[in-house]
PDB file of C-alpha atoms in Angstrom:
ATOM      1  CA  GLY A   1      30.281 -59.718  26.067  1.00  0.00           C
ATOM      2  CA  GLN A   2      32.704 -56.883  27.443  1.00  0.00           C
ATOM      3  CA  ASN A   3      33.762 -56.164  30.754  1.00  0.00           C
ATOM      4  CA  ILE A   4      35.029 -52.973  31.735  1.00  0.00           C
ATOM      5  CA  ASP A   5      36.013 -51.906  35.553  1.00  0.00           C
ATOM      6  CA  GLN A   6      36.951 -48.752  37.088  1.00  0.00           C
ATOM      7  CA  PRO A   7      37.141 -47.348  40.671  1.00  0.00           C
ATOM      8  CA  THR A   8      33.961 -45.606  41.665  1.00  0.00           C
ATOM      9  CA  GLU A   9      35.322 -42.711  43.422  1.00  0.00           C
ATOM     10  CA  MET A  10      38.432 -40.867  43.956  1.00  0.00           C
ATOM     11  CA  THR A  11      39.464 -37.657  45.779  1.00  0.00           C
ATOM     12  CA  ALA A  12      42.554 -35.522  45.025  1.00  0.00           C
ATOM     13  CA  THR A  13      43.665 -31.901  46.023  1.00  0.00           C
ATOM     14  CA  GLU A  14      43.844 -29.083  43.795  1.00  0.00           C
ATOM     15  CA  GLY A  15      47.202 -28.845  41.930  1.00  0.00           C
ATOM     16  CA  ALA A  16      47.872 -32.549  42.256  1.00  0.00           C
ATOM     17  CA  ILE A  17      48.176 -35.257  39.822  1.00  0.00           C
ATOM     18  CA  VAL A  18      45.567 -38.170  39.923  1.00  0.00           C
ATOM     19  CA  GLN A  19      45.744 -41.414  37.793  1.00  0.00           C
ATOM     20  CA  ILE A  20      42.388 -43.195  37.128  1.00  0.00           C
ATOM     21  CA  ASN A  21      42.516 -46.613  36.073  1.00  0.00           C
ATOM     22  CA  CYS A  22      40.387 -48.727  33.768  1.00  0.00           C
ATOM     23  CA  THR A  23      40.715 -52.627  33.108  1.00  0.00           C
ATOM     24  CA  TYR A  24      38.594 -54.176  30.228  1.00  0.00           C
ATOM     25  CA  GLN A  25      38.131 -57.770  28.766  1.00  0.00           C
ATOM     26  CA  THR A  26      36.780 -57.875  25.297  1.00  0.00           C
ATOM     27  CA  SER A  27      36.955 -59.728  22.223  1.00  0.00           C
ATOM     28  CA  GLY A  28      38.240 -57.937  18.918  1.00  0.00           C
ATOM     29  CA  PHE A  29      39.588 -54.562  20.753  1.00  0.00           C
ATOM     30  CA  ASN A  30      39.453 -51.693  18.413  1.00  0.00           C
ATOM     31  CA  GLY A  31      40.317 -48.655  20.829  1.00  0.00           C
ATOM     32  CA  LEU A  32      39.572 -46.993  24.099  1.00  0.00           C
ATOM     33  CA  PHE A  33      38.114 -43.801  24.989  1.00  0.00           C
ATOM     34  CA  TRP A  34      37.739 -41.480  27.851  1.00  0.00           C
ATOM     35  CA  TYR A  35      34.823 -38.954  28.527  1.00  0.00           C
ATOM     36  CA  GLN A  36      34.224 -36.454  30.960  1.00  0.00           C
ATOM     37  CA  GLN A  37      30.853 -36.010  32.502  1.00  0.00           C
ATOM     38  CA  HIS A  38      30.176 -33.202  35.064  1.00  0.00           C
ATOM     39  CA  ALA A  39      27.172 -33.544  37.062  1.00  0.00           C
ATOM     40  CA  GLY A  40      23.786 -33.100  35.101  1.00  0.00           C
ATOM     41  CA  GLU A  41      25.727 -32.685  32.112  1.00  0.00           C
ATOM     42  CA  ALA A  42      26.189 -34.899  28.965  1.00  0.00           C
ATOM     43  CA  PRO A  43      29.561 -36.655  28.466  1.00  0.00           C
ATOM     44  CA  THR A  44      32.123 -35.107  26.497  1.00  0.00           C
ATOM     45  CA  PHE A  45      35.062 -36.765  24.414  1.00  0.00           C
ATOM     46  CA  LEU A  46      38.570 -36.397  26.145  1.00  0.00           C
ATOM     47  CA  SER A  47      40.680 -38.989  24.331  1.00  0.00           C
ATOM     48  CA  TYR A  48      41.215 -42.309  22.749  1.00  0.00           C
ATOM     49  CA  ASN A  49      43.859 -44.838  22.384  1.00  0.00           C
ATOM     50  CA  VAL A  50      44.112 -47.387  19.683  1.00  0.00           C
ATOM     51  CA  LEU A  51      47.995 -48.452  20.159  1.00  0.00           C
ATOM     52  CA  ASP A  52      50.140 -49.043  23.402  1.00  0.00           C
ATOM     53  CA  GLY A  53      51.696 -46.083  24.857  1.00  0.00           C
ATOM     54  CA  LEU A  54      50.786 -42.790  26.157  1.00  0.00           C
ATOM     55  CA  GLU A  55      48.796 -39.814  24.230  1.00  0.00           C
ATOM     56  CA  GLU A  56      49.286 -36.628  25.955  1.00  0.00           C
ATOM     57  CA  LYS A  57      46.887 -33.703  25.541  1.00  0.00           C
ATOM     58  CA  GLY A  58      47.668 -30.542  27.784  1.00  0.00           C
ATOM     59  CA  ARG A  59      47.045 -31.503  31.225  1.00  0.00           C
ATOM     60  CA  PHE A  60      45.398 -34.865  30.628  1.00  0.00           C
ATOM     61  CA  SER A  61      47.320 -37.869  29.164  1.00  0.00           C
ATOM     62  CA  SER A  62      45.771 -41.416  28.421  1.00  0.00           C
ATOM     63  CA  PHE A  63      47.712 -44.712  28.493  1.00  0.00           C
ATOM     64  CA  LEU A  64      47.096 -47.926  26.916  1.00  0.00           C
ATOM     65  CA  SER A  65      48.582 -51.477  27.178  1.00  0.00           C
ATOM     66  CA  ARG A  66      46.272 -53.859  25.111  1.00  0.00           C
ATOM     67  CA  SER A  67      48.214 -57.036  26.471  1.00  0.00           C
ATOM     68  CA  LYS A  68      47.351 -56.085  29.791  1.00  0.00           C
ATOM     69  CA  GLY A  69      43.787 -54.716  28.940  1.00  0.00           C
ATOM     70  CA  TYR A  70      44.502 -51.671  30.831  1.00  0.00           C
ATOM     71  CA  SER A  71      44.387 -48.144  30.489  1.00  0.00           C
ATOM     72  CA  TYR A  72      44.741 -45.059  32.637  1.00  0.00           C
ATOM     73  CA  LEU A  73      43.769 -41.292  32.553  1.00  0.00           C
ATOM     74  CA  LEU A  74      46.300 -38.906  33.963  1.00  0.00           C
ATOM     75  CA  LEU A  75      45.160 -35.599  35.083  1.00  0.00           C
ATOM     76  CA  LYS A  76      47.819 -32.958  36.150  1.00  0.00           C
ATOM     77  CA  GLU A  77      47.728 -29.624  37.822  1.00  0.00           C
ATOM     78  CA  LEU A  78      44.190 -30.483  39.009  1.00  0.00           C
ATOM     79  CA  GLN A  79      41.560 -27.718  39.163  1.00  0.00           C
ATOM     80  CA  MET A  80      38.444 -27.628  41.000  1.00  0.00           C
ATOM     81  CA  LYS A  81      36.639 -27.817  37.529  1.00  0.00           C
ATOM     82  CA  ASP A  82      38.213 -31.111  37.134  1.00  0.00           C
ATOM     83  CA  SER A  83      35.476 -32.638  39.692  1.00  0.00           C
ATOM     84  CA  ALA A  84      33.402 -34.646  37.473  1.00  0.00           C
ATOM     85  CA  SER A  85      32.875 -38.468  36.402  1.00  0.00           C
ATOM     86  CA  TYR A  86      35.503 -39.800  33.917  1.00  0.00           C
ATOM     87  CA  LEU A  87      34.209 -42.533  31.968  1.00  0.00           C
ATOM     88  CA  CYS A  88      36.121 -45.271  30.304  1.00  0.00           C
ATOM     89  CA  ALA A  89      34.812 -46.903  27.165  1.00  0.00           C
ATOM     90  CA  VAL A  90      35.989 -49.493  24.812  1.00  0.00           C
ATOM     91  CA  SER A  91      35.218 -50.276  21.165  1.00  0.00           C
ATOM     92  CA  ALA A  92      35.349 -53.704  20.025  1.00  0.00           C
ATOM     93  CA  SER A  93      34.172 -56.330  17.292  1.00  0.00           C
ATOM     94  CA  GLY A  94      32.462 -58.086  19.755  1.00  0.00           C
ATOM     95  CA  GLY A  95      30.205 -55.255  20.473  1.00  0.00           C
ATOM     96  CA  SER A  96      29.806 -54.110  16.833  1.00  0.00           C
ATOM     97  CA  TYR A  97      32.053 -51.208  17.444  1.00  0.00           C
ATOM     98  CA  ILE A  98      29.650 -49.438  19.439  1.00  0.00           C
ATOM     99  CA  PRO A  99      31.286 -47.709  22.424  1.00  0.00           C
ATOM    100  CA  THR A 100      30.637 -49.663  25.538  1.00  0.00           C
ATOM    101  CA  PHE A 101      30.978 -47.670  28.802  1.00  0.00           C
ATOM    102  CA  GLY A 102      32.372 -48.365  32.335  1.00  0.00           C
ATOM    103  CA  ARG A 103      30.567 -47.328  35.270  1.00  0.00           C
ATOM    104  CA  GLY A 104      32.843 -44.115  35.531  1.00  0.00           C
ATOM    105  CA  THR A 105      35.142 -42.752  38.337  1.00  0.00           C
ATOM    106  CA  SER A 106      33.690 -40.047  40.286  1.00  0.00           C
ATOM    107  CA  LEU A 107      36.528 -37.450  40.754  1.00  0.00           C
ATOM    108  CA  ILE A 108      36.151 -34.952  43.585  1.00  0.00           C
ATOM    109  CA  VAL A 109      39.127 -32.388  43.928  1.00  0.00           C
ATOM    110  CA  HIS A 110      39.068 -30.443  47.137  1.00  0.00           C
ATOM    111  CA  PRO A 111      41.177 -27.075  48.058  1.00  0.00           C
TER     112      PRO A 111
ATOM    113  CA  ASP B  11      23.797 -23.751  17.065  1.00  0.00           C
ATOM    114  CA  THR B  12      23.477 -27.060  19.606  1.00  0.00           C
ATOM    115  CA  ALA B  13      25.115 -30.058  17.670  1.00  0.00           C
ATOM    116  CA  VAL B  14      23.024 -32.691  19.377  1.00  0.00           C
ATOM    117  CA  SER B  15      19.498 -31.674  20.737  1.00  0.00           C
ATOM    118  CA  GLN B  16      16.937 -33.936  22.649  1.00  0.00           C
ATOM    119  CA  THR B  17      13.611 -32.698  23.928  1.00  0.00           C
ATOM    120  CA  PRO B  18      12.202 -32.513  26.508  1.00  0.00           C
ATOM    121  CA  LYS B  19      14.872 -32.154  29.081  1.00  0.00           C
ATOM    122  CA  TYR B  20      12.593 -33.349  31.936  1.00  0.00           C
ATOM    123  CA  LEU B  21       9.666 -35.851  31.567  1.00  0.00           C
ATOM    124  CA  VAL B  22       7.677 -36.827  34.132  1.00  0.00           C
ATOM    125  CA  THR B  23       4.797 -39.389  33.682  1.00  0.00           C
ATOM    126  CA  GLN B  24       2.729 -41.915  35.134  1.00  0.00           C
ATOM    127  CA  MET B  25       3.255 -45.777  34.899  1.00  0.00           C
ATOM    128  CA  GLY B  26       1.595 -47.374  31.717  1.00  0.00           C
ATOM    129  CA  ASN B  27       1.824 -44.315  29.579  1.00  0.00           C
ATOM    130  CA  ASP B  28       3.430 -44.165  26.210  1.00  0.00           C
ATOM    131  CA  LYS B  29       5.916 -41.405  25.607  1.00  0.00           C
ATOM    132  CA  SER B  30       8.620 -39.959  23.088  1.00  0.00           C
ATOM    133  CA  ILE B  31      11.937 -38.480  23.296  1.00  0.00           C
ATOM    134  CA  LYS B  32      13.157 -36.607  20.280  1.00  0.00           C
ATOM    135  CA  CYS B  33      16.715 -36.177  19.153  1.00  0.00           C
ATOM    136  CA  GLU B  34      18.279 -34.152  16.277  1.00  0.00           C
ATOM    137  CA  GLN B  35      21.715 -33.608  15.191  1.00  0.00           C
ATOM    138  CA  ASN B  36      23.214 -30.882  12.695  1.00  0.00           C
ATOM    139  CA  LEU B  37      26.706 -32.338  12.407  1.00  0.00           C
ATOM    140  CA  GLY B  38      25.944 -34.347   9.259  1.00  0.00           C
ATOM    141  CA  HIS B  39      26.653 -37.438  11.240  1.00  0.00           C
ATOM    142  CA  ASP B  40      25.868 -40.690   9.601  1.00  0.00           C
ATOM    143  CA  THR B  41      25.337 -42.718  13.006  1.00  0.00           C
ATOM    144  CA  MET B  42      22.875 -42.053  15.965  1.00  0.00           C
ATOM    145  CA  TYR B  43      22.561 -43.771  19.434  1.00  0.00           C
ATOM    146  CA  TRP B  44      20.497 -43.909  22.172  1.00  0.00           C
ATOM    147  CA  TYR B  45      22.170 -44.520  25.770  1.00  0.00           C
ATOM    148  CA  LYS B  46      20.397 -44.823  28.942  1.00  0.00           C
ATOM    149  CA  GLN B  47      22.016 -43.902  32.243  1.00  0.00           C
ATOM    150  CA  ASP B  48      20.690 -45.321  35.505  1.00  0.00           C
ATOM    151  CA  SER B  49      21.050 -43.956  39.092  1.00  0.00           C
ATOM    152  CA  LYS B  50      24.474 -45.294  39.408  1.00  0.00           C
ATOM    153  CA  LYS B  51      25.469 -43.369  36.336  1.00  0.00           C
ATOM    154  CA  PHE B  52      26.078 -46.581  34.397  1.00  0.00           C
ATOM    155  CA  LEU B  53      25.794 -45.644  30.565  1.00  0.00           C
ATOM    156  CA  LYS B  54      24.346 -48.361  28.759  1.00  0.00           C
ATOM    157  CA  ILE B  55      24.041 -48.629  24.967  1.00  0.00           C
ATOM    158  CA  MET B  56      20.092 -49.056  23.834  1.00  0.00           C
ATOM    159  CA  PHE B  57      20.320 -48.671  20.049  1.00  0.00           C
ATOM    160  CA  SER B  58      22.665 -47.677  17.117  1.00  0.00           C
ATOM    161  CA  TYR B  59      21.276 -46.574  13.988  1.00  0.00           C
ATOM    162  CA  ASN B  60      22.680 -45.565  10.614  1.00  0.00           C
ATOM    163  CA  ASN B  61      20.825 -45.408   7.270  1.00  0.00           C
ATOM    164  CA  LYS B  62      21.737 -48.900   6.633  1.00  0.00           C
ATOM    165  CA  GLU B  63      21.574 -50.800   9.948  1.00  0.00           C
ATOM    166  CA  LEU B  64      19.773 -50.704  13.248  1.00  0.00           C
ATOM    167  CA  ILE B  65      21.720 -52.535  16.058  1.00  0.00           C
ATOM    168  CA  ILE B  66      19.613 -53.415  19.055  1.00  0.00           C
ATOM    169  CA  ASN B  67      21.093 -54.196  22.510  1.00  0.00           C
ATOM    170  CA  GLU B  68      19.250 -57.542  23.110  1.00  0.00           C
ATOM    171  CA  THR B  69      18.794 -56.526  26.678  1.00  0.00           C
ATOM    172  CA  VAL B  70      16.518 -53.656  25.749  1.00  0.00           C
ATOM    173  CA  PRO B  71      12.929 -54.331  26.120  1.00  0.00           C
ATOM    174  CA  ASN B  72      10.665 -54.256  23.011  1.00  0.00           C
ATOM    175  CA  ARG B  73       8.675 -51.435  24.672  1.00  0.00           C
ATOM    176  CA  PHE B  74      11.133 -49.264  23.355  1.00  0.00           C
ATOM    177  CA  SER B  75      11.597 -48.496  19.627  1.00  0.00           C
ATOM    178  CA  PRO B  76      13.852 -45.898  17.842  1.00  0.00           C
ATOM    179  CA  LYS B  77      12.340 -44.371  15.083  1.00  0.00           C
ATOM    180  CA  SER B  78      14.114 -42.464  12.427  1.00  0.00           C
ATOM    181  CA  PRO B  79      12.376 -39.811  10.042  1.00  0.00           C
ATOM    182  CA  ASP B  80      15.753 -38.890   8.399  1.00  0.00           C
ATOM    183  CA  LYS B  81      19.488 -39.201   8.645  1.00  0.00           C
ATOM    184  CA  ALA B  82      19.306 -36.163  11.169  1.00  0.00           C
ATOM    185  CA  HIS B  83      16.798 -37.578  13.666  1.00  0.00           C
ATOM    186  CA  LEU B  84      16.437 -40.352  15.742  1.00  0.00           C
ATOM    187  CA  ASN B  85      13.483 -40.426  18.012  1.00  0.00           C
ATOM    188  CA  LEU B  86      12.812 -42.709  21.204  1.00  0.00           C
ATOM    189  CA  HIS B  87       9.347 -44.050  21.596  1.00  0.00           C
ATOM    190  CA  ILE B  88       8.514 -45.705  24.873  1.00  0.00           C
ATOM    191  CA  ASN B  89       5.139 -47.676  25.488  1.00  0.00           C
ATOM    192  CA  SER B  90       3.590 -48.899  28.770  1.00  0.00           C
ATOM    193  CA  LEU B  91       6.199 -47.226  30.779  1.00  0.00           C
ATOM    194  CA  GLU B  92       7.422 -49.022  33.999  1.00  0.00           C
ATOM    195  CA  LEU B  93       8.903 -47.471  37.135  1.00  0.00           C
ATOM    196  CA  GLY B  94      12.280 -49.159  36.265  1.00  0.00           C
ATOM    197  CA  ASP B  95      12.427 -46.802  33.230  1.00  0.00           C
ATOM    198  CA  SER B  96      13.038 -44.101  35.227  1.00  0.00           C
ATOM    199  CA  ALA B  97      16.943 -42.604  34.193  1.00  0.00           C
ATOM    200  CA  VAL B  98      18.573 -40.278  32.091  1.00  0.00           C
ATOM    201  CA  TYR B  99      18.110 -41.008  28.382  1.00  0.00           C
ATOM    202  CA  PHE B 100      21.279 -39.601  26.400  1.00  0.00           C
ATOM    203  CA  CYS B 101      21.149 -39.240  22.449  1.00  0.00           C
ATOM    204  CA  ALA B 102      24.536 -39.335  20.646  1.00  0.00           C
ATOM    205  CA  SER B 103      25.785 -39.216  16.986  1.00  0.00           C
ATOM    206  CA  SER B 104      29.137 -39.768  15.304  1.00  0.00           C
ATOM    207  CA  HIS B 105      30.837 -39.915  12.049  1.00  0.00           C
ATOM    208  CA  PRO B 106      32.040 -43.250  10.609  1.00  0.00           C
ATOM    209  CA  ALA B 107      35.867 -43.568  11.766  1.00  0.00           C
ATOM    210  CA  GLY B 108      36.530 -47.416  11.464  1.00  0.00           C
ATOM    211  CA  GLY B 109      35.191 -48.284  15.046  1.00  0.00           C
ATOM    212  CA  LEU B 110      36.957 -45.231  16.447  1.00  0.00           C
ATOM    213  CA  GLU B 111      33.974 -42.892  16.428  1.00  0.00           C
ATOM    214  CA  LYS B 112      34.116 -40.012  18.771  1.00  0.00           C
ATOM    215  CA  LEU B 113      30.638 -39.662  20.270  1.00  0.00           C
ATOM    216  CA  PHE B 114      28.581 -36.334  20.575  1.00  0.00           C
ATOM    217  CA  PHE B 115      26.076 -36.307  23.250  1.00  0.00           C
ATOM    218  CA  GLY B 116      22.754 -34.470  23.737  1.00  0.00           C
ATOM    219  CA  SER B 117      22.101 -32.676  27.114  1.00  0.00           C
ATOM    220  CA  GLY B 118      19.920 -35.746  28.070  1.00  0.00           C
ATOM    221  CA  THR B 119      16.378 -36.316  29.060  1.00  0.00           C
ATOM    222  CA  GLN B 120      15.524 -37.163  32.899  1.00  0.00           C
ATOM    223  CA  LEU B 121      12.819 -39.414  32.541  1.00  0.00           C
ATOM    224  CA  SER B 122      10.660 -40.010  36.011  1.00  0.00           C
ATOM    225  CA  VAL B 123       8.031 -42.411  36.058  1.00  0.00           C
ATOM    226  CA  LEU B 124       5.476 -42.238  38.967  1.00  0.00           C
TER     227      LEU B 124
END
């Protein structure tokens, strides 16, 4: 099976930077994904990492270390609209390559 | 113009009933999925289906069955509903990408079993 762990909740201030961590244990790792889910809405794709390193996409960046089974999502210049759940998901041969999600991190951005 | 649409958005029903949730995608994707999101927001895969293969999460009770009349549709049938089935059910689709499929989700169906 796959085990994905991320903090349940985080708070941050508007304009600040926040890092959301995700650790995973899986067999046959293929890729790691980050999704954003606003309350009452569907998850939407943010980014994916296949190789080690940092992938930057505007205010959002995602990092992967395959040897450590670790990823983080970095959100810069936080805005109130960034308040949402951030879901880490892993694709692996051990899971038939179907994205398996962690429990999500609820991020609250306050003024 | 909605890419992945599912109906109904809300479903309230009694224990023991049988219900269906419909899902359609107009993205031309080959694979469709059903996920269940519980009250703690944990998103768990139930089924993955393309025109060649159905992959079932072994923890899903056989009261749940996916039905695909064609590549653009994957409906979810639930028999003998139980209280624990109350959750939000998300349909999703993706294009083959060698295990790096980006999922496109429908807006969800909130199922409440009374």
